[in-house]
Amino acid sequence: EIKVGTYVFCTLEERFSLLEDVKNQRTEAMGRKFRLGVHRKNEERKCAERKRAMSMVVSVPLSMVSLPQEELLCSLPLSVFTHSSATCASSLHNRLCHSEALKGWQDVGTDAERIVICKIQCQREVNINFSLIIEEDLSWKLSYCNHDLEANTCSLLANAPTKLTTVADVQALLMAAEEGKICVGNHDEKFLPLVEHRKSVFKDPTGTKIIAVYDKTLGPFPTIRHSDCEILMVRGSSLCCPKCTNFRGTLRAMLSQDSRRHSLEDRTNPSSHARYDLLSTPEKIQRMRRLHSLSRSNQKQLKRLQTRLAEMTENEGVDVDDALHEDLVTIVNDQSAHIESTHEQGTFQRLFWDQQKEALSTPDSRSRRWHPLMVKWCIYLRHLSSKAYEALRESGCVALPSQRTLRDYTHFVKAASGFSTAVDQQLMEAADIHTCEERDKYVVLILDEMHIKQELVYDKQTGALVGFVNLGEVNNHLIEYEQSILDEPSQQKLANSMMVIMVRGLFSRLEFPYVQFPCKAVTGDLLYNPFWEAVCRLERCGFRVMAATADGASPNRRLIKLHGCGKELVHKVSNPYAIPEERYLFFFSDVPHLLKTTRNAWASKKRQLWCNGKPILWKHLEDLYTQDRGNVDKPGWALLPKVKYEHVYLTSFSKMRVDLAAQVLSNTVAKALEMSGGSRAEETARFVTMFDKFFDCLNVRSFTAGRHSRNSFKSPYWSSKDFRLTWLKTQFLQYLDDWQKSVEQRPGDYSAGARKKMQLSEETLTGLRITVMSFLELVPYLFKIPGVKVFLSEKLCQDPLEKFFGRQRQRGRVNENPNAQSFCKNTQALRVVSSCVGSVKGNCRGSKTPTIEVEKENKPLPKRRYTRKRQHSDI
């Protein structure tokens, strides 16, 4: 430390050295002896005084030092003059040059006015990162890549002095610059397109002030930086400064506006799916022009391809004469023995070969007769793509019936909404109701709706407009009466969904879409009459309707409540059409939908599930997944091998997938939670275990799954005294009741809404109780039916109806939302081919395509007949 007019030294060696120099100088100048302290009497006292003098702070007047002040200071160590104040830039430069403060920095030089210090980075090119300029008055300016860093905008330089008077000030400033980090700004690639039409400058709404710029110089990659960006930040903070972070929201808003603007521009694109009624007149004109231009280019390309094909056929083609035709027939006949030995009689491959051989021997297509299973298979191929079917037929590779022939089979029954006697007859023939066993007559009704396109279509056969809401004659009159009471204009509404009722056999493979109704905002009251009319017609046809399954939508829940009184829980109702026996009709909520809603409630941030004094948190699963994937000590080993990112971090699409919910609510996850979570995840593991067993009980779909997985809950039901019925009654229902009681009795000042969020939603709990209570009464009744020895609980799920909706959307591969008329026509075609269609990927996964039984498909299909008009002659 240096004081005015006096030097003060801190180290022992420095004190002792300077004391000797000062002693000699003073002796020569004043002619007397320099002493320290009092007189020494002996050698021991001399040593003690010397040590005490070396440990004390000694002040020496400047008049006693012969060396100049600056030269003396520069000759001393840095610890002596680091905090000494300089009066000018040159004085400070001399001290910096003889110190270690500029380690890692380059002294460019000084003149009478300023000092320039730079931080140089040498890689491929020599670049100056930081530069510090100290003026004559000791004011300073720090720059990074030619960008000035100001103390009022940079938080890292907020405490820096306005003038650098000491070496310590310079050293602290350089150290802060080295330890800081550069703000990266907003360098996302999605924001870079915003720069093009703004010319690298972002202005405020008035257009007068620049709020952000596009920067390519301050970092390794271009970025969008706020005009008040700090540039230099404290290391360890976020990647960008607060100004750039706040401006990120503005960039997102700009990006959203640009995307909407581009979407409006893309509406005139020929490939756009925008509706014409939403386009303006200029947009319609522009779109039609582009469509005409695209059509002309496609026609030119088609002509070029046709010309090329004709040239190739003429140059490289071979004419098939009668001799070659006979050779092909001979080859087919010679290979028949190999085909017959490879494929047994009764397989579809053998049937296809026999049909091709028969068609090849019959030149006249009008004389060919097709097997019913072959007709169904061709109808399904045509359903997937009529163009591809026609191209395959015209290629000559295989012989297939014409589309006119296929339409005679699919149009045997008129495609229309509502009930039909012809459809009843078709259902009876599909189920073989008159010759089937008694157990095959027991069925379940499945209800669900699918979104369709709001569109009117003119039916040229009947002259009617198809696409209006039609829920039956009774419901249509009720809607008109309601509109008249409310003084609303009586007008028909366009349907935006199609309500479908499917008949599924409990002990057979029957899956028949029975009736469909175009509707809009349907309610449970409007579903009541169509539902019971379907039950009545099916009972008259000879079926035994035992149950009805639907999802947890509000119209379906309202339909069930209409059969009860007050707030009592309704799970069954007496079937008035079961004559002469007395039989109940049981209501079920679709089990896969219940599992999805349970998983979604567990993962919801709006709910905090709590049971028996402990929370049920989705975070337990997230922590387990993070720990499982971050286990680098044992790579390849995982507690949850099937749980992926999409299982834990849900999106709007993954929330609708049943397979993800089933894999999360599984016994594997429960065991892993018990092992890694300990007591804090004990209730979460119990929650997962209970719903895993519940799903296994009501989703039995195989005779061998229980044996292969060693899980008795997945085995078929062989008797009415199965242990799972007892478990559902005594443990699962009791678990739901205890959960509700523990929430109601939880100490604390919680509102009614807060307590409801501690458990599953009321709709889910009601669906669980209705399903379990109906299942407990239905299974014992089924085993009283003659011939019933086993039962698969999956027969009560609505997976076949979900697959039916998938096949509707599969029409032509691009029919996501068919209109009402297309839906009815596709339904009639799918009714014919229901026994040979393949599986569809969708919300219901894991089921395999059923094996086609050729022997059971020998029954002729009904076909539309044409009658000739009589010619009346004049008499």
PDB file of C-alpha atoms in Angstrom, residues 546-786:
ATOM      1  CA  MET A 546     -77.367 -58.666 -23.431  1.00  0.00           C
ATOM      2  CA  ALA A 547     -75.347 -55.455 -23.142  1.00  0.00           C
ATOM      3  CA  ALA A 548     -74.591 -52.048 -24.610  1.00  0.00           C
ATOM      4  CA  THR A 549     -71.082 -50.540 -24.704  1.00  0.00           C
ATOM      5  CA  ALA A 550     -70.188 -46.894 -25.300  1.00  0.00           C
ATOM      6  CA  ASP A 551     -67.442 -44.484 -24.365  1.00  0.00           C
ATOM      7  CA  GLY A 552     -67.684 -41.848 -21.646  1.00  0.00           C
ATOM      8  CA  ALA A 553     -69.106 -39.056 -23.819  1.00  0.00           C
ATOM      9  CA  SER A 554     -71.838 -36.939 -22.261  1.00  0.00           C
ATOM     10  CA  PRO A 555     -74.659 -38.177 -24.600  1.00  0.00           C
ATOM     11  CA  ASN A 556     -73.882 -41.787 -23.681  1.00  0.00           C
ATOM     12  CA  ARG A 557     -73.809 -41.020 -19.961  1.00  0.00           C
ATOM     13  CA  ARG A 558     -77.114 -39.178 -20.315  1.00  0.00           C
ATOM     14  CA  LEU A 559     -78.619 -42.178 -22.118  1.00  0.00           C
ATOM     15  CA  ILE A 560     -77.753 -44.432 -19.156  1.00  0.00           C
ATOM     16  CA  LYS A 561     -79.118 -41.952 -16.585  1.00  0.00           C
ATOM     17  CA  LEU A 562     -82.463 -41.830 -18.370  1.00  0.00           C
ATOM     18  CA  HIS A 563     -83.084 -45.438 -17.229  1.00  0.00           C
ATOM     19  CA  GLY A 564     -82.814 -44.574 -13.527  1.00  0.00           C
ATOM     20  CA  CYS A 565     -84.456 -42.351 -10.960  1.00  0.00           C
ATOM     21  CA  GLY A 566     -82.640 -39.491  -9.283  1.00  0.00           C
ATOM     22  CA  LYS A 567     -78.936 -39.791  -8.593  1.00  0.00           C
ATOM     23  CA  GLU A 568     -78.836 -43.562  -8.198  1.00  0.00           C
ATOM     24  CA  LEU A 569     -76.196 -45.463 -10.128  1.00  0.00           C
ATOM     25  CA  VAL A 570     -77.754 -47.312 -13.080  1.00  0.00           C
ATOM     26  CA  HIS A 571     -75.858 -50.268 -14.517  1.00  0.00           C
ATOM     27  CA  LYS A 572     -78.694 -52.436 -15.874  1.00  0.00           C
ATOM     28  CA  VAL A 573     -82.308 -52.200 -17.021  1.00  0.00           C
ATOM     29  CA  SER A 574     -85.004 -54.756 -17.674  1.00  0.00           C
ATOM     30  CA  ASN A 575     -85.317 -55.631 -21.367  1.00  0.00           C
ATOM     31  CA  PRO A 576     -89.028 -55.251 -22.253  1.00  0.00           C
ATOM     32  CA  TYR A 577     -88.588 -57.062 -25.573  1.00  0.00           C
ATOM     33  CA  ALA A 578     -87.128 -60.227 -24.018  1.00  0.00           C
ATOM     34  CA  ILE A 579     -90.258 -62.384 -24.330  1.00  0.00           C
ATOM     35  CA  PRO A 580     -91.144 -64.758 -22.754  1.00  0.00           C
ATOM     36  CA  GLU A 581     -88.041 -64.831 -20.514  1.00  0.00           C
ATOM     37  CA  GLU A 582     -87.109 -62.025 -18.149  1.00  0.00           C
ATOM     38  CA  ARG A 583     -83.729 -60.669 -19.029  1.00  0.00           C
ATOM     39  CA  TYR A 584     -81.679 -57.605 -18.155  1.00  0.00           C
ATOM     40  CA  LEU A 585     -79.702 -55.373 -20.492  1.00  0.00           C
ATOM     41  CA  PHE A 586     -76.380 -54.312 -18.925  1.00  0.00           C
ATOM     42  CA  PHE A 587     -74.545 -51.061 -19.617  1.00  0.00           C
ATOM     43  CA  PHE A 588     -70.767 -50.928 -20.051  1.00  0.00           C
ATOM     44  CA  SER A 589     -68.289 -48.112 -20.450  1.00  0.00           C
ATOM     45  CA  ASP A 590     -65.541 -48.997 -22.896  1.00  0.00           C
ATOM     46  CA  VAL A 591     -62.606 -50.304 -20.850  1.00  0.00           C
ATOM     47  CA  PRO A 592     -59.800 -48.914 -23.115  1.00  0.00           C
ATOM     48  CA  HIS A 593     -61.379 -45.458 -22.867  1.00  0.00           C
ATOM     49  CA  LEU A 594     -61.527 -45.787 -19.074  1.00  0.00           C
ATOM     50  CA  LEU A 595     -57.850 -46.699 -19.010  1.00  0.00           C
ATOM     51  CA  LYS A 596     -56.985 -43.643 -21.125  1.00  0.00           C
ATOM     52  CA  THR A 597     -58.955 -41.244 -18.915  1.00  0.00           C
ATOM     53  CA  THR A 598     -57.334 -42.769 -15.817  1.00  0.00           C
ATOM     54  CA  ARG A 599     -53.839 -42.300 -17.252  1.00  0.00           C
ATOM     55  CA  ASN A 600     -54.671 -38.745 -18.381  1.00  0.00           C
ATOM     56  CA  ALA A 601     -55.959 -37.843 -14.908  1.00  0.00           C
ATOM     57  CA  TRP A 602     -52.742 -39.188 -13.402  1.00  0.00           C
ATOM     58  CA  ALA A 603     -50.620 -37.165 -15.836  1.00  0.00           C
ATOM     59  CA  SER A 604     -52.728 -33.994 -15.634  1.00  0.00           C
ATOM     60  CA  LYS A 605     -51.109 -30.990 -13.978  1.00  0.00           C
ATOM     61  CA  LYS A 606     -54.541 -29.731 -12.918  1.00  0.00           C
ATOM     62  CA  ARG A 607     -55.074 -32.735 -10.649  1.00  0.00           C
ATOM     63  CA  GLN A 608     -53.087 -33.711  -7.574  1.00  0.00           C
ATOM     64  CA  LEU A 609     -54.144 -37.298  -6.883  1.00  0.00           C
ATOM     65  CA  TRP A 610     -53.958 -38.233  -3.204  1.00  0.00           C
ATOM     66  CA  CYS A 611     -54.950 -41.412  -1.384  1.00  0.00           C
ATOM     67  CA  ASN A 612     -54.393 -42.794   2.121  1.00  0.00           C
ATOM     68  CA  GLY A 613     -52.159 -39.932   3.184  1.00  0.00           C
ATOM     69  CA  LYS A 614     -49.753 -40.152   0.227  1.00  0.00           C
ATOM     70  CA  PRO A 615     -49.686 -38.483  -3.190  1.00  0.00           C
ATOM     71  CA  ILE A 616     -50.056 -40.277  -6.520  1.00  0.00           C
ATOM     72  CA  LEU A 617     -47.733 -38.275  -8.764  1.00  0.00           C
ATOM     73  CA  TRP A 618     -46.816 -38.523 -12.414  1.00  0.00           C
ATOM     74  CA  LYS A 619     -43.424 -37.127 -11.409  1.00  0.00           C
ATOM     75  CA  HIS A 620     -42.594 -40.495  -9.865  1.00  0.00           C
ATOM     76  CA  LEU A 621     -42.777 -42.021 -13.336  1.00  0.00           C
ATOM     77  CA  GLU A 622     -40.777 -39.151 -14.866  1.00  0.00           C
ATOM     78  CA  ASP A 623     -38.024 -39.537 -12.257  1.00  0.00           C
ATOM     79  CA  LEU A 624     -37.972 -43.295 -12.794  1.00  0.00           C
ATOM     80  CA  TYR A 625     -37.717 -42.843 -16.572  1.00  0.00           C
ATOM     81  CA  THR A 626     -34.902 -40.283 -16.216  1.00  0.00           C
ATOM     82  CA  GLN A 627     -33.034 -42.524 -13.808  1.00  0.00           C
ATOM     83  CA  ASP A 628     -33.550 -45.567 -16.010  1.00  0.00           C
ATOM     84  CA  ARG A 629     -32.316 -43.855 -19.171  1.00  0.00           C
ATOM     85  CA  GLY A 630     -29.424 -42.150 -17.379  1.00  0.00           C
ATOM     86  CA  ASN A 631     -27.962 -45.357 -15.939  1.00  0.00           C
ATOM     87  CA  VAL A 632     -24.574 -45.318 -17.666  1.00  0.00           C
ATOM     88  CA  ASP A 633     -22.999 -47.816 -15.271  1.00  0.00           C
ATOM     89  CA  LYS A 634     -25.061 -50.669 -16.710  1.00  0.00           C
ATOM     90  CA  PRO A 635     -25.772 -49.867 -20.366  1.00  0.00           C
ATOM     91  CA  GLY A 636     -28.362 -52.133 -21.905  1.00  0.00           C
ATOM     92  CA  TRP A 637     -30.094 -52.815 -18.587  1.00  0.00           C
ATOM     93  CA  ALA A 638     -33.391 -51.025 -17.961  1.00  0.00           C
ATOM     94  CA  LEU A 639     -36.207 -51.417 -15.463  1.00  0.00           C
ATOM     95  CA  LEU A 640     -38.699 -50.102 -18.020  1.00  0.00           C
ATOM     96  CA  PRO A 641     -37.596 -51.409 -21.434  1.00  0.00           C
ATOM     97  CA  LYS A 642     -40.953 -50.678 -23.113  1.00  0.00           C
ATOM     98  CA  VAL A 643     -41.447 -47.180 -21.687  1.00  0.00           C
ATOM     99  CA  LYS A 644     -40.208 -44.578 -24.161  1.00  0.00           C
ATOM    100  CA  TYR A 645     -40.240 -40.811 -24.340  1.00  0.00           C
ATOM    101  CA  GLU A 646     -43.749 -40.761 -25.820  1.00  0.00           C
ATOM    102  CA  HIS A 647     -45.087 -42.707 -22.818  1.00  0.00           C
ATOM    103  CA  VAL A 648     -43.918 -40.138 -20.268  1.00  0.00           C
ATOM    104  CA  TYR A 649     -44.127 -36.798 -22.091  1.00  0.00           C
ATOM    105  CA  LEU A 650     -47.616 -36.837 -23.554  1.00  0.00           C
ATOM    106  CA  THR A 651     -48.940 -34.868 -26.496  1.00  0.00           C
ATOM    107  CA  SER A 652     -52.485 -34.320 -27.706  1.00  0.00           C
ATOM    108  CA  PHE A 653     -52.065 -37.315 -30.044  1.00  0.00           C
ATOM    109  CA  SER A 654     -50.372 -39.696 -27.595  1.00  0.00           C
ATOM    110  CA  LYS A 655     -53.112 -39.039 -25.019  1.00  0.00           C
ATOM    111  CA  MET A 656     -55.546 -40.833 -27.351  1.00  0.00           C
ATOM    112  CA  ARG A 657     -53.476 -44.011 -27.718  1.00  0.00           C
ATOM    113  CA  VAL A 658     -54.619 -46.954 -25.632  1.00  0.00           C
ATOM    114  CA  ASP A 659     -51.420 -48.966 -26.034  1.00  0.00           C
ATOM    115  CA  LEU A 660     -49.353 -46.233 -24.356  1.00  0.00           C
ATOM    116  CA  ALA A 661     -51.777 -46.099 -21.420  1.00  0.00           C
ATOM    117  CA  ALA A 662     -51.741 -49.897 -21.064  1.00  0.00           C
ATOM    118  CA  GLN A 663     -47.935 -50.016 -21.022  1.00  0.00           C
ATOM    119  CA  VAL A 664     -47.709 -47.269 -18.401  1.00  0.00           C
ATOM    120  CA  LEU A 665     -50.400 -48.768 -16.139  1.00  0.00           C
ATOM    121  CA  SER A 666     -48.692 -52.159 -16.075  1.00  0.00           C
ATOM    122  CA  ASN A 667     -47.245 -54.516 -13.505  1.00  0.00           C
ATOM    123  CA  THR A 668     -43.709 -53.800 -14.747  1.00  0.00           C
ATOM    124  CA  VAL A 669     -44.036 -50.088 -13.966  1.00  0.00           C
ATOM    125  CA  ALA A 670     -45.552 -50.873 -10.560  1.00  0.00           C
ATOM    126  CA  LYS A 671     -42.642 -53.150  -9.597  1.00  0.00           C
ATOM    127  CA  ALA A 672     -40.105 -50.582 -10.787  1.00  0.00           C
ATOM    128  CA  LEU A 673     -41.792 -47.855  -8.710  1.00  0.00           C
ATOM    129  CA  GLU A 674     -41.693 -50.065  -5.622  1.00  0.00           C
ATOM    130  CA  MET A 675     -38.016 -50.828  -6.173  1.00  0.00           C
ATOM    131  CA  SER A 676     -36.713 -47.334  -6.909  1.00  0.00           C
ATOM    132  CA  GLY A 677     -39.325 -45.021  -5.399  1.00  0.00           C
ATOM    133  CA  GLY A 678     -39.498 -46.526  -1.936  1.00  0.00           C
ATOM    134  CA  SER A 679     -42.121 -45.324   0.505  1.00  0.00           C
ATOM    135  CA  ARG A 680     -42.700 -41.999  -1.274  1.00  0.00           C
ATOM    136  CA  ALA A 681     -43.994 -43.836  -4.383  1.00  0.00           C
ATOM    137  CA  GLU A 682     -45.785 -46.589  -2.480  1.00  0.00           C
ATOM    138  CA  GLU A 683     -49.297 -45.317  -3.193  1.00  0.00           C
ATOM    139  CA  THR A 684     -48.423 -44.609  -6.832  1.00  0.00           C
ATOM    140  CA  ALA A 685     -47.268 -48.209  -7.272  1.00  0.00           C
ATOM    141  CA  ARG A 686     -50.478 -49.489  -5.697  1.00  0.00           C
ATOM    142  CA  PHE A 687     -52.549 -47.281  -8.003  1.00  0.00           C
ATOM    143  CA  VAL A 688     -50.760 -48.676 -11.068  1.00  0.00           C
ATOM    144  CA  THR A 689     -51.161 -52.269  -9.829  1.00  0.00           C
ATOM    145  CA  MET A 690     -54.900 -51.950  -9.257  1.00  0.00           C
ATOM    146  CA  PHE A 691     -55.665 -50.565 -12.706  1.00  0.00           C
ATOM    147  CA  ASP A 692     -53.309 -53.023 -14.405  1.00  0.00           C
ATOM    148  CA  LYS A 693     -55.272 -55.922 -12.927  1.00  0.00           C
ATOM    149  CA  PHE A 694     -58.581 -54.214 -13.742  1.00  0.00           C
ATOM    150  CA  PHE A 695     -57.594 -53.878 -17.407  1.00  0.00           C
ATOM    151  CA  ASP A 696     -56.380 -57.488 -17.555  1.00  0.00           C
ATOM    152  CA  CYS A 697     -59.685 -58.714 -16.108  1.00  0.00           C
ATOM    153  CA  LEU A 698     -61.873 -56.939 -18.660  1.00  0.00           C
ATOM    154  CA  ASN A 699     -59.612 -57.211 -21.717  1.00  0.00           C
ATOM    155  CA  VAL A 700     -59.099 -60.975 -22.075  1.00  0.00           C
ATOM    156  CA  ARG A 701     -58.804 -61.602 -25.814  1.00  0.00           C
ATOM    157  CA  SER A 702     -56.770 -64.812 -26.117  1.00  0.00           C
ATOM    158  CA  PHE A 703     -56.821 -68.382 -24.835  1.00  0.00           C
ATOM    159  CA  THR A 704     -53.043 -68.537 -24.460  1.00  0.00           C
ATOM    160  CA  ALA A 705     -51.998 -65.044 -23.262  1.00  0.00           C
ATOM    161  CA  GLY A 706     -52.375 -65.961 -19.590  1.00  0.00           C
ATOM    162  CA  ARG A 707     -50.239 -69.068 -19.940  1.00  0.00           C
ATOM    163  CA  HIS A 708     -47.514 -67.411 -21.995  1.00  0.00           C
ATOM    164  CA  SER A 709     -47.228 -64.368 -19.730  1.00  0.00           C
ATOM    165  CA  ARG A 710     -47.762 -66.396 -16.518  1.00  0.00           C
ATOM    166  CA  ASN A 711     -50.478 -63.966 -15.536  1.00  0.00           C
ATOM    167  CA  SER A 712     -53.711 -65.616 -14.413  1.00  0.00           C
ATOM    168  CA  PHE A 713     -55.599 -62.324 -14.808  1.00  0.00           C
ATOM    169  CA  LYS A 714     -55.236 -62.651 -18.601  1.00  0.00           C
ATOM    170  CA  SER A 715     -56.681 -66.169 -18.760  1.00  0.00           C
ATOM    171  CA  PRO A 716     -60.181 -66.804 -20.184  1.00  0.00           C
ATOM    172  CA  TYR A 717     -63.189 -67.125 -17.875  1.00  0.00           C
ATOM    173  CA  TRP A 718     -64.069 -70.819 -17.450  1.00  0.00           C
ATOM    174  CA  SER A 719     -66.725 -70.605 -14.747  1.00  0.00           C
ATOM    175  CA  SER A 720     -69.041 -68.221 -12.953  1.00  0.00           C
ATOM    176  CA  LYS A 721     -66.952 -68.557  -9.772  1.00  0.00           C
ATOM    177  CA  ASP A 722     -63.749 -67.175 -11.182  1.00  0.00           C
ATOM    178  CA  PHE A 723     -61.458 -65.596  -8.574  1.00  0.00           C
ATOM    179  CA  ARG A 724     -61.267 -62.359 -10.599  1.00  0.00           C
ATOM    180  CA  LEU A 725     -64.959 -61.684  -9.981  1.00  0.00           C
ATOM    181  CA  THR A 726     -64.283 -61.801  -6.260  1.00  0.00           C
ATOM    182  CA  TRP A 727     -61.243 -59.552  -6.668  1.00  0.00           C
ATOM    183  CA  LEU A 728     -63.248 -56.961  -8.607  1.00  0.00           C
ATOM    184  CA  LYS A 729     -65.963 -56.899  -5.963  1.00  0.00           C
ATOM    185  CA  THR A 730     -63.944 -57.051  -2.755  1.00  0.00           C
ATOM    186  CA  GLN A 731     -60.759 -55.241  -3.701  1.00  0.00           C
ATOM    187  CA  PHE A 732     -61.158 -53.007  -6.743  1.00  0.00           C
ATOM    188  CA  LEU A 733     -64.540 -51.488  -5.866  1.00  0.00           C
ATOM    189  CA  GLN A 734     -63.443 -51.256  -2.234  1.00  0.00           C
ATOM    190  CA  TYR A 735     -60.286 -49.461  -3.361  1.00  0.00           C
ATOM    191  CA  LEU A 736     -62.365 -46.821  -5.162  1.00  0.00           C
ATOM    192  CA  ASP A 737     -64.632 -46.386  -2.091  1.00  0.00           C
ATOM    193  CA  ASP A 738     -61.689 -46.108   0.312  1.00  0.00           C
ATOM    194  CA  TRP A 739     -60.030 -43.581  -1.987  1.00  0.00           C
ATOM    195  CA  GLN A 740     -63.142 -41.411  -1.994  1.00  0.00           C
ATOM    196  CA  LYS A 741     -63.514 -41.635   1.809  1.00  0.00           C
ATOM    197  CA  SER A 742     -59.863 -40.761   2.434  1.00  0.00           C
ATOM    198  CA  VAL A 743     -60.193 -37.645   0.283  1.00  0.00           C
ATOM    199  CA  GLU A 744     -63.391 -36.564   2.027  1.00  0.00           C
ATOM    200  CA  GLN A 745     -61.853 -37.107   5.487  1.00  0.00           C
ATOM    201  CA  ARG A 746     -58.478 -35.508   4.708  1.00  0.00           C
ATOM    202  CA  PRO A 747     -57.719 -32.873   7.362  1.00  0.00           C
ATOM    203  CA  GLY A 748     -57.289 -29.352   6.087  1.00  0.00           C
ATOM    204  CA  ASP A 749     -59.250 -26.427   4.760  1.00  0.00           C
ATOM    205  CA  TYR A 750     -59.856 -27.741   1.232  1.00  0.00           C
ATOM    206  CA  SER A 751     -62.732 -26.656  -0.965  1.00  0.00           C
ATOM    207  CA  ALA A 752     -65.054 -29.140  -2.640  1.00  0.00           C
ATOM    208  CA  GLY A 753     -63.380 -28.496  -5.998  1.00  0.00           C
ATOM    209  CA  ALA A 754     -59.920 -29.085  -4.542  1.00  0.00           C
ATOM    210  CA  ARG A 755     -61.006 -32.397  -3.022  1.00  0.00           C
ATOM    211  CA  LYS A 756     -62.462 -33.533  -6.349  1.00  0.00           C
ATOM    212  CA  LYS A 757     -59.073 -32.953  -7.966  1.00  0.00           C
ATOM    213  CA  MET A 758     -57.477 -35.361  -5.481  1.00  0.00           C
ATOM    214  CA  GLN A 759     -59.119 -38.326  -7.198  1.00  0.00           C
ATOM    215  CA  LEU A 760     -60.228 -39.372 -10.655  1.00  0.00           C
ATOM    216  CA  SER A 761     -62.953 -37.425 -12.417  1.00  0.00           C
ATOM    217  CA  GLU A 762     -66.533 -38.150 -11.496  1.00  0.00           C
ATOM    218  CA  GLU A 763     -67.292 -39.398 -15.020  1.00  0.00           C
ATOM    219  CA  THR A 764     -64.400 -41.893 -14.896  1.00  0.00           C
ATOM    220  CA  LEU A 765     -65.364 -43.183 -11.446  1.00  0.00           C
ATOM    221  CA  THR A 766     -68.980 -43.622 -12.538  1.00  0.00           C
ATOM    222  CA  GLY A 767     -67.901 -45.502 -15.661  1.00  0.00           C
ATOM    223  CA  LEU A 768     -65.637 -47.786 -13.616  1.00  0.00           C
ATOM    224  CA  ARG A 769     -68.369 -48.659 -11.144  1.00  0.00           C
ATOM    225  CA  ILE A 770     -71.001 -49.243 -13.855  1.00  0.00           C
ATOM    226  CA  THR A 771     -68.657 -51.494 -15.828  1.00  0.00           C
ATOM    227  CA  VAL A 772     -67.565 -53.601 -12.857  1.00  0.00           C
ATOM    228  CA  MET A 773     -71.084 -54.020 -11.451  1.00  0.00           C
ATOM    229  CA  SER A 774     -72.478 -55.025 -14.852  1.00  0.00           C
ATOM    230  CA  PHE A 775     -69.620 -57.453 -15.436  1.00  0.00           C
ATOM    231  CA  LEU A 776     -70.147 -59.115 -12.041  1.00  0.00           C
ATOM    232  CA  GLU A 777     -73.779 -59.891 -12.931  1.00  0.00           C
ATOM    233  CA  LEU A 778     -73.360 -60.636 -16.639  1.00  0.00           C
ATOM    234  CA  VAL A 779     -70.673 -63.343 -16.388  1.00  0.00           C
ATOM    235  CA  PRO A 780     -72.656 -65.699 -14.106  1.00  0.00           C
ATOM    236  CA  TYR A 781     -75.687 -65.338 -16.382  1.00  0.00           C
ATOM    237  CA  LEU A 782     -73.655 -66.186 -19.511  1.00  0.00           C
ATOM    238  CA  PHE A 783     -72.474 -69.485 -18.055  1.00  0.00           C
ATOM    239  CA  LYS A 784     -76.107 -70.553 -17.647  1.00  0.00           C
ATOM    240  CA  ILE A 785     -76.557 -70.467 -21.445  1.00  0.00           C
ATOM    241  CA  PRO A 786     -76.464 -73.960 -23.015  1.00  0.00           C
TER     242      PRO A 786
END
